Coordinates of C-alpha atoms in Angstrom, one line a residue:
M22 CA -39.6 -45.2 7.7
A23 CA -40.5 -41.5 6.5
C24 CA -37.9 -40.3 9.1
I25 CA -35.0 -42.5 7.9
M26 CA -35.3 -41.2 4.3
M27 CA -35.6 -38.1 5.6
E28 CA -32.3 -38.2 7.0
L29 CA -30.7 -40.1 4.1
W30 CA -32.1 -37.4 2.3
W31 CA -30.6 -34.7 4.1
K32 CA -27.1 -36.4 4.4
L33 CA -27.1 -36.8 0.7
S34 CA -27.9 -33.2 0.2
V35 CA -25.2 -32.0 2.5
C36 CA -22.9 -34.2 1.1
F37 CA -23.7 -32.7 -2.5
F38 CA -24.0 -29.3 -1.0
C39 CA -20.5 -29.7 -0.1
Y40 CA -19.0 -31.2 -3.3
Q41 CA -20.3 -28.4 -5.1
V42 CA -18.8 -25.7 -3.0
V43 CA -15.3 -27.6 -2.9
S44 CA -15.4 -28.2 -6.9
G45 CA -16.5 -24.4 -6.7
R46 CA -19.2 -25.3 -9.0
V47 CA -21.7 -23.4 -6.9
K48 CA -20.9 -19.6 -7.7
R49 CA -22.5 -16.5 -6.7
E50 CA -24.9 -14.7 -9.2
G51 CA -23.4 -11.8 -10.9
H52 CA -20.1 -14.0 -11.0
Y53 CA -17.6 -16.4 -13.0
V54 CA -14.7 -18.3 -12.6
A55 CA -11.5 -18.0 -14.3
A56 CA -8.1 -19.4 -14.3
V57 CA -4.7 -18.0 -15.8
Y58 CA -1.5 -19.9 -16.1
E59 CA 2.0 -18.7 -15.8
H60 CA 3.8 -21.2 -17.8
Q61 CA 7.7 -22.3 -17.5
S62 CA 7.6 -23.2 -21.5
I63 CA 10.1 -26.0 -22.6
L64 CA 12.2 -23.9 -25.4
S65 CA 13.9 -25.1 -28.5
P66 CA 17.6 -25.2 -27.5
N67 CA 18.3 -24.0 -30.5
P68 CA 15.6 -21.8 -31.9
T69 CA 17.4 -20.0 -35.1
A70 CA 18.1 -23.8 -36.4
L71 CA 16.1 -25.2 -39.0
V72 CA 13.7 -28.3 -38.0
D73 CA 11.1 -30.5 -39.7
R74 CA 7.8 -30.4 -38.6
Q75 CA 7.5 -33.5 -36.7
S76 CA 10.7 -32.5 -34.8
A77 CA 8.4 -29.2 -33.9
L78 CA 5.7 -30.8 -33.1
E79 CA 7.3 -33.1 -30.4
L80 CA 8.6 -30.0 -28.6
M81 CA 5.4 -28.4 -28.7
G82 CA 3.9 -31.4 -27.1
R83 CA 5.9 -31.1 -24.3
N84 CA 4.2 -28.0 -23.6
L85 CA 0.9 -28.9 -24.2
D86 CA 1.0 -32.2 -22.1
I87 CA 1.4 -29.5 -19.1
Y88 CA -1.5 -27.3 -20.8
E89 CA -3.6 -30.4 -20.7
Q90 CA -2.7 -31.1 -17.1
Q91 CA -3.6 -27.5 -16.2
V92 CA -6.8 -27.5 -17.9
A93 CA -8.0 -30.6 -16.3
A94 CA -6.8 -28.6 -12.8
A95 CA -8.7 -25.7 -13.6
A96 CA -12.1 -27.3 -14.5
G97 CA -11.4 -29.6 -11.2
Q98 CA -11.7 -26.3 -9.4
G99 CA -14.8 -25.1 -11.4
A100 CA -12.9 -22.7 -13.8
Q101 CA -15.4 -21.7 -16.8
I102 CA -12.6 -19.8 -18.5
I103 CA -8.4 -20.3 -18.6
V104 CA -5.9 -18.3 -20.3
F105 CA -2.2 -19.2 -21.1
P106 CA 0.4 -17.0 -22.1
E107 CA 2.2 -16.0 -25.5
D108 CA 4.7 -18.1 -26.9
G109 CA 4.0 -20.7 -24.3
I110 CA 3.8 -23.4 -26.6
H111 CA 6.8 -22.7 -29.1
G112 CA 8.9 -20.4 -27.7
F113 CA 10.3 -17.4 -28.8
N114 CA 13.9 -16.0 -30.4
F115 CA 13.3 -17.7 -33.8
T116 CA 14.0 -16.5 -37.4
R117 CA 11.4 -16.1 -40.0
R118 CA 12.3 -19.3 -41.5
S119 CA 13.2 -21.4 -38.4
I120 CA 9.8 -20.6 -36.6
Y121 CA 7.7 -22.1 -40.1
P122 CA 8.0 -25.6 -38.9
Y123 CA 6.2 -24.5 -35.6
L124 CA 3.2 -22.7 -37.5
D125 CA -0.3 -24.1 -37.3
L126 CA -2.7 -23.1 -40.6
V127 CA -5.4 -20.8 -39.6
L128 CA -7.2 -19.0 -42.3
H129 CA -8.6 -16.2 -39.6
L130 CA -12.1 -16.5 -41.3
H131 CA -14.9 -15.3 -39.3
S132 CA -17.3 -17.0 -41.2
V133 CA -15.4 -20.8 -40.7
K134 CA -17.4 -22.6 -38.0
W135 CA -14.9 -25.2 -37.4
N136 CA -14.6 -27.7 -34.3
P137 CA -10.7 -28.8 -35.2
C138 CA -11.3 -31.8 -32.2
R139 CA -14.0 -33.3 -34.2
E140 CA -13.1 -32.3 -37.8
P141 CA -9.5 -33.2 -37.4
Y142 CA -9.5 -33.7 -40.9
L143 CA -10.7 -30.0 -42.4
F144 CA -7.3 -28.7 -42.4
N145 CA -3.6 -29.5 -42.7
D146 CA -1.0 -28.6 -40.1
T147 CA -3.2 -27.9 -37.5
E148 CA -2.0 -30.6 -34.7
V149 CA -1.9 -27.9 -32.1
L150 CA -5.5 -26.6 -32.8
Q151 CA -6.6 -30.0 -32.6
R152 CA -4.7 -30.7 -29.1
L153 CA -6.4 -27.4 -27.6
S154 CA -9.6 -27.7 -28.7
C155 CA -9.8 -31.2 -27.2
M156 CA -8.7 -30.3 -24.2
A157 CA -11.7 -27.6 -24.2
L158 CA -14.2 -30.2 -25.2
K159 CA -13.1 -32.8 -22.5
N160 CA -13.1 -30.2 -19.5
K161 CA -16.1 -28.1 -20.8
I162 CA -14.3 -25.0 -20.8
F163 CA -13.4 -21.8 -22.8
L164 CA -9.8 -22.0 -23.5
V165 CA -7.5 -19.4 -24.6
A166 CA -4.3 -19.8 -25.8
N167 CA -1.2 -18.3 -28.1
L168 CA 0.4 -19.9 -31.0
G169 CA 2.1 -19.3 -34.2
T170 CA -0.1 -19.5 -37.3
K171 CA 0.7 -19.3 -41.1
Q172 CA -2.2 -18.3 -44.2
P173 CA -1.0 -18.1 -47.5
C174 CA -1.7 -14.6 -49.5
E175 CA -1.5 -14.2 -53.2
H176 CA 1.0 -11.2 -54.4
I177 CA -1.6 -9.4 -55.6
D178 CA -2.0 -8.8 -52.0
P179 CA -0.1 -5.6 -51.5
H180 CA 0.8 -6.6 -48.3
C181 CA 1.9 -10.2 -49.0
P182 CA 5.2 -11.0 -47.9
S183 CA 7.8 -11.9 -50.5
D184 CA 7.8 -15.8 -49.4
G185 CA 3.9 -16.0 -49.9
R186 CA 2.8 -16.4 -46.9
Y187 CA 1.9 -14.2 -43.5
Q188 CA 3.1 -15.5 -40.2
F189 CA 1.0 -14.3 -37.4
N190 CA 1.6 -14.2 -33.5
T191 CA -2.1 -15.5 -32.7
N192 CA -4.5 -16.0 -29.6
V193 CA -7.4 -18.3 -30.3
V194 CA -10.2 -19.1 -28.5
F195 CA -12.3 -22.4 -27.9
N196 CA -15.8 -22.6 -26.5
D197 CA -16.7 -25.3 -23.9
Y198 CA -17.4 -27.8 -26.7
G199 CA -14.1 -27.2 -28.5
M200 CA -15.4 -25.1 -31.5
L201 CA -13.0 -22.3 -32.4
V202 CA -14.7 -19.3 -31.9
A203 CA -11.8 -16.7 -32.2
T204 CA -8.5 -15.8 -33.7
Y205 CA -6.6 -12.5 -32.9
R206 CA -3.6 -11.3 -34.5
K207 CA -1.0 -9.1 -32.4
S208 CA -0.9 -6.1 -33.9
N209 CA 2.3 -4.5 -32.2
L210 CA 5.1 -6.6 -32.2
Y211 CA 8.2 -6.7 -30.0
F212 CA 11.0 -7.4 -31.9
E213 CA 9.3 -10.3 -33.2
Y214 CA 11.2 -10.9 -36.5
A215 CA 9.7 -14.2 -37.3
F216 CA 6.1 -12.7 -37.5
D217 CA 3.9 -10.2 -39.7
A218 CA 1.7 -7.5 -38.1
P219 CA -1.4 -7.4 -39.4
P220 CA -2.4 -5.2 -42.6
E221 CA -5.1 -3.8 -40.2
A222 CA -5.9 -4.3 -36.6
D223 CA -7.9 -6.7 -35.5
Y224 CA -10.9 -6.0 -33.0
I225 CA -11.7 -9.4 -31.7
L226 CA -14.8 -10.5 -29.1
F227 CA -16.2 -13.7 -28.2
D228 CA -19.4 -14.2 -26.0
T229 CA -19.5 -16.4 -23.3
P230 CA -22.6 -18.0 -21.0
F231 CA -21.4 -16.8 -18.2
A232 CA -20.0 -13.3 -18.0
G233 CA -21.1 -12.1 -22.0
K234 CA -18.5 -10.7 -24.1
F235 CA -14.8 -10.6 -24.1
G236 CA -12.0 -8.6 -25.8
M237 CA -8.1 -10.1 -26.3
F238 CA -5.3 -8.7 -27.2
T239 CA -1.4 -9.6 -26.9
C240 CA 1.4 -8.4 -24.5
F241 CA 2.9 -5.4 -26.0
D242 CA -0.3 -4.2 -27.3
I243 CA -1.6 -3.4 -23.9
L244 CA 0.8 0.2 -24.2
F245 CA -1.1 1.2 -27.7
F246 CA -4.3 3.1 -28.5
E247 CA -4.7 0.2 -31.3
P248 CA -6.2 -1.7 -30.8
A249 CA -6.3 -2.3 -27.0
V250 CA -7.9 0.8 -26.3
N251 CA -9.9 1.1 -28.7
L252 CA -11.5 -1.9 -28.6
V253 CA -12.4 -1.2 -25.0
R254 CA -13.6 2.2 -25.9
Q255 CA -15.5 1.1 -29.0
Y256 CA -17.3 -2.1 -28.2
N257 CA -17.7 -1.3 -24.1
V258 CA -15.8 -4.1 -23.7
K259 CA -15.6 -5.1 -19.5
Q260 CA -13.7 -8.5 -19.8
V261 CA -10.2 -9.0 -21.8
V262 CA -8.4 -12.1 -22.0
Y263 CA -4.7 -11.6 -22.1
P264 CA -1.6 -13.4 -23.5
T265 CA 1.6 -11.9 -22.6
A266 CA 5.3 -12.6 -22.7
W267 CA 6.2 -9.6 -20.3
M268 CA 9.7 -8.5 -19.5
N269 CA 9.5 -6.7 -16.2
Q270 CA 10.9 -3.3 -16.0
L271 CA 10.7 -1.5 -12.9
P272 CA 9.8 0.9 -11.6
L273 CA 6.9 1.8 -13.7
L274 CA 6.4 -1.5 -15.8
S275 CA 6.2 -4.3 -14.0
A276 CA 3.5 -6.7 -15.4
V277 CA 1.4 -7.0 -12.5
E278 CA 1.7 -3.4 -11.7
F279 CA 0.6 -2.4 -15.6
Q280 CA -1.9 -5.1 -15.7
Q281 CA -3.8 -3.9 -12.7
A282 CA -2.9 -0.3 -13.8
F283 CA -5.3 -0.9 -17.1
A284 CA -7.8 -3.0 -14.8
T285 CA -8.5 0.2 -13.0
A286 CA -8.1 2.6 -15.5
F287 CA -10.8 1.1 -17.4
N288 CA -13.1 -0.3 -14.9
I289 CA -12.7 -3.9 -16.7
N290 CA -11.7 -7.3 -15.8
I291 CA -8.5 -8.8 -17.0
L292 CA -7.3 -12.2 -17.2
A293 CA -3.7 -11.8 -17.5
A294 CA -1.5 -15.2 -18.4
N295 CA 2.7 -14.8 -18.3
I296 CA 5.5 -16.4 -19.4
H297 CA 7.4 -18.4 -16.5
H298 CA 11.6 -17.6 -17.2
P299 CA 13.1 -15.7 -14.1
T300 CA 16.3 -15.3 -15.6
L301 CA 14.9 -13.2 -18.5
G302 CA 12.6 -11.4 -15.7
M303 CA 9.6 -12.8 -17.2
T304 CA 6.8 -13.4 -14.3
G305 CA 3.8 -11.6 -13.3
S306 CA 0.1 -13.2 -14.1
G307 CA -3.1 -12.3 -12.4
I308 CA -6.8 -12.4 -12.3
Y309 CA -7.7 -8.4 -12.0
T310 CA -10.8 -6.5 -11.3
P311 CA -11.1 -2.5 -10.5
L312 CA -10.9 -3.4 -6.9
K313 CA -8.9 -6.7 -6.1
S314 CA -6.3 -8.4 -7.7
F315 CA -5.1 -12.6 -7.3
I316 CA -1.8 -12.1 -8.8
Y317 CA 1.6 -14.5 -9.1
H318 CA 5.0 -13.0 -9.3
N319 CA 7.9 -14.9 -8.6
M320 CA 11.5 -14.1 -9.6
E321 CA 12.8 -16.9 -7.5
S322 CA 11.9 -20.4 -8.2
Y323 CA 10.9 -22.1 -11.2
G324 CA 7.9 -24.0 -12.5
G325 CA 4.2 -22.8 -13.6
K326 CA 1.7 -21.9 -11.5
L327 CA -2.1 -21.6 -11.8
I328 CA -4.3 -19.3 -10.5
V329 CA -8.2 -19.9 -9.7
A330 CA -10.5 -17.1 -8.6
E331 CA -14.3 -16.0 -8.9
I332 CA -15.1 -12.5 -10.1
P333 CA -17.8 -10.4 -10.4
V334 CA -18.8 -9.9 -14.1
I335 CA -18.6 -6.8 -15.0
T336 CA -21.3 -4.9 -16.9
P337 CA -21.8 -1.6 -18.7
D338 CA -23.6 -0.3 -15.6
Y339 CA -21.5 -2.2 -13.2
K340 CA -19.9 0.5 -10.5
T341 CA -17.3 -0.1 -8.4
N342 CA -16.9 1.1 -4.5
L343 CA -15.3 4.3 -5.4
E344 CA -18.3 5.1 -7.5
S345 CA -20.7 4.1 -5.1
N346 CA -19.2 6.2 -2.4
K347 CA -19.5 9.2 -5.1
I348 CA -15.9 10.0 -4.7
F349 CA -15.0 11.5 -8.5
R350 CA -13.6 9.3 -10.8
E351 CA -13.9 10.4 -14.6
N352 CA -14.4 7.4 -16.9
L353 CA -11.4 7.8 -19.2
Y354 CA -13.0 6.9 -22.5
H355 CA -15.7 9.4 -22.3
S356 CA -14.7 13.4 -22.6
Y357 CA -14.1 14.9 -19.5
T358 CA -15.2 17.6 -17.9
M359 CA -12.8 20.2 -16.5
F360 CA -13.1 22.3 -13.3
T361 CA -11.5 25.9 -12.7
S362 CA -8.1 25.4 -13.4
A363 CA -5.6 25.6 -10.6
S364 CA -2.6 27.8 -11.0
M365 CA 0.7 25.9 -10.9
D366 CA 2.1 28.1 -8.1
D367 CA -0.6 26.5 -5.9
Q368 CA -0.9 23.1 -3.8
V369 CA -3.7 20.7 -4.2
C370 CA -4.6 18.4 -2.0
Y371 CA -7.3 16.0 -1.3
K372 CA -8.7 16.6 2.1
E373 CA -10.3 12.9 3.7
G374 CA -14.0 13.0 3.9
Q375 CA -14.5 15.8 1.6
E376 CA -15.4 15.3 -1.8
A377 CA -13.6 18.4 -3.4
L378 CA -9.8 19.6 -3.8
C379 CA -8.4 22.5 -1.8
R380 CA -5.4 24.5 -1.8
V381 CA -3.0 24.5 1.1
S382 CA -2.5 27.6 2.4
E383 CA 1.3 27.3 3.1
K384 CA 4.0 26.7 0.9
G385 CA 5.9 23.4 1.3
N386 CA 9.6 23.1 1.2
E387 CA 10.2 22.6 -2.9
E388 CA 12.1 25.8 -3.2
S389 CA 14.9 24.2 -1.1
S390 CA 14.5 20.8 -2.5
P391 CA 17.4 20.6 -5.2
I392 CA 16.6 19.4 -8.7
F393 CA 18.5 16.7 -10.2
Y394 CA 18.2 14.1 -13.1
A395 CA 18.5 10.7 -13.3
E396 CA 17.6 8.0 -16.0
M397 CA 14.4 5.9 -15.4
M398 CA 12.9 3.2 -18.1
Y399 CA 15.5 4.6 -20.1
D400 CA 14.4 8.5 -20.0
N401 CA 15.7 11.4 -18.3
F402 CA 13.5 12.2 -15.3
T403 CA 13.7 15.4 -13.7
F404 CA 13.4 14.7 -9.7
V405 CA 13.5 16.3 -6.6
P406 CA 14.2 14.2 -3.6
V407 CA 11.6 13.3 -0.8
Q408 CA 14.2 14.1 2.4
E409 CA 11.6 15.1 5.2
N410 CA 9.2 13.3 7.5
K411 CA 6.1 15.2 5.8
G412 CA 6.3 17.8 3.2
E413 CA 4.5 19.2 -0.1
L414 CA 6.9 19.4 -3.3
K415 CA 6.5 20.2 -7.1
V416 CA 8.5 19.4 -9.8
C417 CA 8.2 20.1 -13.6
A418 CA 9.9 19.1 -16.9
N419 CA 8.0 20.5 -20.1
T420 CA 4.4 21.4 -20.0
L421 CA 3.9 18.4 -17.1
C422 CA 4.1 19.6 -13.3
C423 CA 3.8 17.3 -10.5
Y424 CA 3.1 17.9 -6.9
L425 CA 3.0 15.8 -3.7
N426 CA 1.7 16.0 -0.5
Y427 CA 3.3 13.2 2.0
Q428 CA 3.8 11.8 5.4
R429 CA 5.8 9.2 6.4
A430 CA 4.8 6.9 9.4
V431 CA 8.3 6.9 10.5
L432 CA 11.4 8.6 8.9
T433 CA 13.5 5.5 7.6
D434 CA 16.9 5.0 6.2
E435 CA 15.5 5.0 2.5
L436 CA 15.6 7.6 0.0
Y437 CA 12.6 8.5 -2.4
A438 CA 12.3 10.9 -4.7
L439 CA 9.1 12.4 -7.2
G440 CA 10.0 12.4 -10.8
V441 CA 8.6 13.9 -14.0
F442 CA 8.9 13.1 -17.5
D443 CA 7.0 14.5 -20.3
G444 CA 8.5 13.3 -23.8
L445 CA 8.8 10.5 -26.4
H446 CA 10.3 7.3 -24.8
T447 CA 12.3 5.7 -28.0
V448 CA 13.9 2.8 -26.3
H449 CA 12.5 -0.5 -27.1
G450 CA 9.6 1.0 -28.9
T451 CA 8.7 4.5 -29.4
Y452 CA 5.6 6.2 -27.4
Y453 CA 4.9 9.4 -25.9
V454 CA 4.6 9.4 -22.1
Q455 CA 3.8 11.7 -19.4
A456 CA 4.9 10.3 -15.8
C457 CA 4.8 11.6 -12.4
A458 CA 6.3 9.5 -10.3
L459 CA 6.8 8.9 -6.5
V460 CA 9.7 5.8 -6.4
K461 CA 12.1 4.5 -3.7
C462 CA 15.8 5.2 -4.7
G463 CA 18.2 2.0 -5.2
G464 CA 20.5 4.0 -2.6
L465 CA 21.1 7.2 -0.9
C466 CA 23.0 8.6 -3.8
F467 CA 20.7 10.7 -6.2
S468 CA 22.3 9.2 -9.0
T469 CA 20.2 5.7 -7.6
C470 CA 16.8 6.9 -8.0
G471 CA 15.3 5.3 -10.8
Q472 CA 16.8 2.1 -10.4
E473 CA 14.8 -1.5 -10.1
V474 CA 14.2 -1.8 -6.3
T475 CA 12.1 -4.5 -5.1
D476 CA 12.2 -4.0 -1.4
A477 CA 11.1 -1.2 1.0
T478 CA 9.7 -0.6 4.5
A479 CA 8.7 3.2 4.2
L480 CA 5.1 3.4 5.2
I481 CA 3.8 6.5 3.4
D482 CA 0.6 8.5 3.1
F483 CA 0.4 10.5 0.1
Q484 CA -1.5 12.8 -2.3
L485 CA -0.2 13.0 -5.9
W486 CA -1.4 14.8 -8.8
A487 CA -0.4 16.0 -12.2
N488 CA -1.7 18.7 -14.8
M489 CA -1.8 15.5 -17.6
S490 CA -2.2 16.8 -20.9
T491 CA -4.0 13.2 -21.9
P492 CA -7.2 11.2 -20.2
Y493 CA -5.2 8.2 -20.3
I494 CA -3.7 7.8 -17.2
F495 CA -3.0 4.6 -15.2
P496 CA -2.6 4.5 -11.6
L497 CA 0.7 2.4 -10.6
L498 CA 0.8 1.4 -7.0
L499 CA 3.3 -1.2 -6.2
T500 CA 4.6 -2.0 -2.4
S501 CA 7.3 -4.1 -1.1
G502 CA 8.2 -7.9 -2.6
I503 CA 6.5 -6.5 -6.0
T504 CA 2.8 -6.8 -4.3
L505 CA 0.1 -4.5 -5.0
D506 CA -1.9 -1.9 -3.2
F507 CA -5.1 -0.1 -4.2
A508 CA -5.8 3.9 -4.1
D509 CA -8.2 5.5 -1.7
H510 CA -9.2 7.7 -4.1
M511 CA -8.8 9.1 -7.7
G512 CA -10.1 11.5 -10.2
W513 CA -9.8 14.6 -12.3
K514 CA -10.3 17.7 -10.5
N515 CA -9.3 21.3 -11.2
N516 CA -7.2 20.3 -14.8
H517 CA -5.2 17.9 -12.7
Y518 CA -5.4 14.1 -12.0
F519 CA -5.3 12.8 -8.7
I520 CA -4.5 9.6 -6.6
S521 CA -4.4 9.1 -2.6
K522 CA -3.4 6.8 -0.4
N523 CA -3.5 7.0 3.5
R524 CA -0.9 4.4 4.6
T525 CA 0.5 1.7 2.0
S526 CA -0.3 -1.9 3.2
S527 CA 3.6 -2.5 3.2
G528 CA 6.4 -0.5 2.0
L529 CA 6.1 1.7 -0.7
L530 CA 8.4 1.1 -4.2
T531 CA 6.3 3.1 -6.7
A532 CA 3.1 5.4 -6.6
A533 CA 2.7 6.9 -10.2
L534 CA 0.2 8.4 -12.8
Y535 CA 1.5 6.9 -15.9
G536 CA 0.0 8.8 -19.0
R537 CA 0.1 7.6 -22.3
W538 CA -0.4 10.7 -25.1
Y539 CA -1.3 8.5 -27.9
E540 CA -1.7 11.1 -30.6
K541 CA 1.8 12.2 -30.1
D542 CA 3.6 8.7 -30.6

């Protein structure tokens, strides 16, 4: 009898363990399970038309129905937090008047403790908040969503709009009991005439029992110091939730490319949910760590995509593999120490297996390489062609000089170029950029360099470095099919920032140092 009971106990134990693993609820210590959903939102056929609240709720309800399904699916896979994209519930291209029926009331008072699911009677015009709260409560999951909100204001407020209300692009966070624990108002609006920027930037954190504190910001915010960079610096944030409605722009600002670069640059995790509208160039979501990513980029098909992944909790003393291997890598939000400056006429390279940069004794062929100019990212880049099987190149613009040491595995019928830009970007936003980029050109003519390209075959070993004037540098490494690769080494030495890679995993599209000189915006 004892043997029978023991055998039964063993079978039950095995079944229980299997269930835990399949459901994703057994997690490694120091890890958590995150989910992001790239949502193809159901849009208003005429967003500038004036509708009543009920009609607006009906449209948003159709999107919320999809959210509800995805929350349940994520929770079923053990997710502890799920992030939805910007504009996913209401859509976009509204006027200030036409969006008003779509707005929920949110007072943005940090002292208010409110569970919309359990206390729906406290405030009017909170139907969307109530549904989101109930999803979080029912599935015992932290939920991050974006919606339009309104907040009345008095005319004694010098910032109060003439219609007596603020309209904000807002992220909301609910804990696993359905409590509204955080709200964030987007600061850097991207041609969003229906919304107001808050009078002062929000720095919002929320605590979780599984990964500590998270920070959050939205879409275009990621390109600016306030609040994104300052939030990470000032509060030492290591986990970020990031709803976005990002239109991809190759070769330097595709969604997955820059999301990964931000995570790498600041040594943080980012949970990024993008909207899915391929005809508008909108796709690219992912769960990013400094050393690994779980991404979705799809310009071909329609429909949403749920990503669920287990990732390590990054703590203030967390070290990446690059750091543990003692490869020099400056922490971008600490003042960095410069070493003896290298002459601009000297080549600088990284030799494998050494922890110091070295000079190349022989001059490269840059003197024979013609300099040409082409538009890339709406900016006038200075280029030199990458024409040989291997070589060393240099190109400069203003005070910025870029250097490349490269070798191709096989010389393919593809044109690459090394480009540099050091100036104020003024199209679709105004901000100062220092960029050093190795890119595949759109064709075999120099005029095609800087065009959007999605496929490549050339496998290239490279070391890329530049005398950047800003410590805020985002390393980009994009490969064929809009996939990501990771640098072998990166860091500062001799007043130069460098990135190196031995053999990309697939054809190289972009290898770049994208610097943001925030003080010159």
